[in-house]
mmCIF file of C-alpha atoms in Angstrom:
data_model
loop_
_atom_site.group_PDB
_atom_site.id
_atom_site.type_symbol
_atom_site.label_atom_id
_atom_site.label_comp_id
_atom_site.label_asym_id
_atom_site.label_seq_id
_atom_site.Cartn_x
_atom_site.Cartn_y
_atom_site.Cartn_z
ATOM 1 C CA MET D 9 11.272 45.174 11.893
ATOM 2 C CA LEU D 10 11.092 47.816 9.190
ATOM 3 C CA SER D 11 9.132 51.015 9.608
ATOM 4 C CA ILE D 12 7.614 52.946 6.760
ATOM 5 C CA LEU D 13 8.520 56.246 5.168
ATOM 6 C CA ALA D 14 5.879 55.942 2.426
ATOM 7 C CA ALA D 15 3.800 53.163 0.920
ATOM 8 C CA CYS D 16 0.866 52.399 -1.352
ATOM 9 C CA GLY D 17 -2.144 50.160 -0.708
ATOM 10 C CA GLY D 18 -3.174 46.778 -2.054
ATOM 11 C CA PRO D 19 -2.368 43.198 -1.008
ATOM 12 C CA SER D 20 1.177 42.729 -2.329
ATOM 13 C CA ARG D 21 1.413 46.415 -3.261
ATOM 14 C CA GLU D 22 1.517 47.352 0.423
ATOM 15 C CA ILE D 23 5.274 46.795 0.271
ATOM 16 C CA VAL D 24 5.771 49.444 -2.447
ATOM 17 C CA GLY D 25 7.567 52.481 -1.055
ATOM 18 C CA LYS D 26 10.490 53.286 1.213
ATOM 19 C CA TRP D 27 11.038 51.400 4.449
ATOM 20 C CA ARG D 28 13.641 52.113 7.127
ATOM 21 C CA THR D 29 15.149 49.312 9.236
ATOM 22 C CA SER D 30 14.841 51.368 12.435
ATOM 23 C CA SER D 31 13.876 54.828 13.624
ATOM 24 C CA ASP D 32 17.535 55.905 13.338
ATOM 25 C CA PRO D 33 17.724 58.438 10.456
ATOM 26 C CA ASN D 34 21.032 56.836 9.367
ATOM 27 C CA SER D 35 19.591 53.316 9.089
ATOM 28 C CA VAL D 36 19.393 51.480 5.769
ATOM 29 C CA VAL D 37 16.433 52.367 3.547
ATOM 30 C CA TRP D 38 14.756 49.588 1.554
ATOM 31 C CA GLU D 39 12.864 50.944 -1.462
ATOM 32 C CA PHE D 40 10.407 48.594 -3.169
ATOM 33 C CA ALA D 41 9.072 49.523 -6.631
ATOM 34 C CA ASP D 42 5.858 48.159 -8.117
ATOM 35 C CA ASN D 43 7.821 46.546 -10.983
ATOM 36 C CA GLY D 44 9.587 44.049 -8.679
ATOM 37 C CA LEU D 45 12.797 46.024 -8.196
ATOM 38 C CA VAL D 46 14.234 46.771 -4.768
ATOM 39 C CA LEU D 47 17.002 49.123 -3.690
ATOM 40 C CA ILE D 48 18.610 48.283 -0.334
ATOM 41 C CA GLY D 49 20.876 51.194 0.486
ATOM 42 C CA SER D 50 22.872 51.318 -2.756
ATOM 43 C CA THR D 51 22.370 47.630 -3.654
ATOM 44 C CA ARG D 52 19.904 46.878 -6.444
ATOM 45 C CA GLY D 53 17.913 43.683 -6.629
ATOM 46 C CA ARG D 54 14.580 42.067 -7.425
ATOM 47 C CA TYR D 55 11.805 40.863 -5.150
ATOM 48 C CA ARG D 56 8.765 38.661 -5.496
ATOM 49 C CA PHE D 57 6.156 37.237 -3.198
ATOM 50 C CA GLY D 58 5.819 33.535 -2.492
ATOM 51 C CA ASP D 59 3.414 31.678 -0.269
ATOM 52 C CA ASN D 60 2.847 32.080 3.484
ATOM 53 C CA ASP D 61 3.652 35.821 3.498
ATOM 54 C CA ARG D 62 7.180 35.256 2.234
ATOM 55 C CA VAL D 63 9.119 37.634 0.016
ATOM 56 C CA LYS D 64 12.206 36.530 -1.914
ATOM 57 C CA ILE D 65 14.893 39.143 -2.500
ATOM 58 C CA GLU D 66 17.671 38.524 -5.021
ATOM 59 C CA THR D 67 20.733 40.799 -5.129
ATOM 60 C CA PRO D 68 24.209 40.382 -6.653
ATOM 61 C CA PHE D 69 25.329 39.243 -3.176
ATOM 62 C CA GLY D 70 22.809 36.427 -2.830
ATOM 63 C CA THR D 71 19.192 35.462 -2.332
ATOM 64 C CA SER D 72 17.229 35.827 0.906
ATOM 65 C CA VAL D 73 13.690 34.850 1.843
ATOM 66 C CA TYR D 74 11.855 36.785 4.546
ATOM 67 C CA GLN D 75 8.550 36.155 6.288
ATOM 68 C CA VAL D 76 6.726 39.504 6.227
ATOM 69 C CA THR D 77 3.589 40.941 7.700
ATOM 70 C CA ILE D 78 2.617 44.498 6.860
ATOM 71 C CA SER D 79 0.331 46.368 9.201
ATOM 72 C CA ARG D 80 -0.240 49.989 8.264
ATOM 73 C CA ASP D 81 3.225 51.531 8.628
ATOM 74 C CA HIS D 82 5.148 48.547 10.036
ATOM 75 C CA MET D 83 6.609 45.515 8.329
#
């Protein structure tokens, strides 16, 4: 589960902002931009939404698909 540092509203725009993988201040930060770019720690990639609340993330290391639900400040 990811917890939020900051985010904007809107259906798929709810993901925009910085998300932390845990409450540990040293945990990896995932930063989603509204232009489809994502920064995971120091790794850059692209994301896009599919069906059934899925988000596809492509980085130089590979492609992953995650099922996501965003509720206020939790993903």
